[in-house]
Amino acid sequence: MIVPTAALARLAYGRYAIGGYNINNLEQILGLFKGCIDSRAPFILQISKGARTYADKGMLEAMISRAKDMYPDAVFAVHLDHGDEKTCYDCIESGFYSSVMIDDSHEPFKENAAATKRVVEKAHPKGISVEAELGRLGGVEEHVTVDEGSAFLTNPDEAVQFVKETGCDLLACAIGTSHGAYKFKGRQSLHFDILEAIKKKIPGTPIVMHGSSSVPEEEVRRINAAGGKLDPSARGVDENDYLAAAKLGVTKINIDTDGRLVWTRVHREYFRDHPEEFDLRPPGKIFVQEYAKFVAQKNEKLGSAGKLPEIRQALQKAKS
Ligand code: 13P
């Protein structure tokens, strides 16, 4: 069942976070649905602008629709991740999306707010939620690269003004994370002080945490042992911080890189161990299982695991 993103966020707010998982292909879709059903968790399936080009937007929608029929118990939202204005309008028109993200965080406040407001005006009449971003994360996300010097944290006072001016439903805030595998060198953690200040200023507005992959050491080690050349000092967000952030209003936690690492590990190890093989299906099948396991474990850390029955009940009650 595809549900509004804002409805899921309302039910989770202040208690647990919902995983925003990026998908690009068939195997990720199958693994994501399986992992969320196995862990009985609601989820947000994210499609980026790049994914819509890579797999063809219609092809992705068809695969998701089929997965929805295969897993009738799944409760999820479909979200455009890091959209520009044009892509947001395309998704709003399509009628398939529960929410869109307008990412103009690279623009000054005024332009960012104006674009977000225009998207909100088009999305809300159709019951579609809007996520916007204030502050600037470092790292590489699709076509955008932000070096460390250009990244800056969200200003809590600006956050109030931004939400008030734009009417956006969810706000992505920069609280120390960055996109990609190379987030932190050594031990670094989230800026809980900033998060707390933002929550106080915009109580009730779900906060989104981008760049939330944990980049597990063991995953990087296995990839490199199978021929990869990832920087072994790569570090991500401590998974044990997810729930603490959720209690401070972080309701959607975005995870892409960790899923890519699972894909890379499975395929590198498979072809290292089966050098005579050239069938793509055996490693594909292993990946679906491994990705499902990975998603189920993440949902445990996010606190969303086991929440399906209460979510279904609450949504039913709201309908009647
Ligand atoms: P990661 O690169 O940490 O997985 O973040 C993904 C993300 O924020 C997508 O919007």
mmCIF file of N, CA and C in Angstrom, residues 78 112 119 131 196 202 248:
data_model
loop_
_atom_site.group_PDB
_atom_site.id
_atom_site.type_symbol
_atom_site.label_atom_id
_atom_site.label_comp_id
_atom_site.label_asym_id
_atom_site.label_seq_id
_atom_site.Cartn_x
_atom_site.Cartn_y
_atom_site.Cartn_z
ATOM 1 N N VAL A 78 6.432 6.599 -1.783
ATOM 2 C CA VAL A 78 7.363 6.721 -2.916
ATOM 3 C C VAL A 78 7.799 8.182 -2.985
ATOM 4 N N ASN A 112 16.097 29.602 -2.523
ATOM 5 C CA ASN A 112 15.733 28.258 -2.055
ATOM 6 C C ASN A 112 14.281 28.265 -1.559
ATOM 7 N N VAL A 119 6.928 24.760 -5.456
ATOM 8 C CA VAL A 119 6.693 23.304 -5.510
ATOM 9 C C VAL A 119 5.568 22.921 -4.542
ATOM 10 N N GLU A 131 9.571 17.770 0.673
ATOM 11 C CA GLU A 131 10.771 17.862 1.514
ATOM 12 C C GLU A 131 11.673 18.917 0.876
ATOM 13 N N GLU A 196 18.888 19.506 18.426
ATOM 14 C CA GLU A 196 18.006 19.841 19.547
ATOM 15 C C GLU A 196 17.447 21.259 19.394
ATOM 16 N N ILE A 202 11.218 24.263 15.549
ATOM 17 C CA ILE A 202 10.134 23.811 14.651
ATOM 18 C C ILE A 202 9.530 22.496 15.165
ATOM 19 N N LEU A 248 14.897 13.263 18.624
ATOM 20 C CA LEU A 248 15.009 14.720 18.467
ATOM 21 C C LEU A 248 14.355 15.192 17.164
#
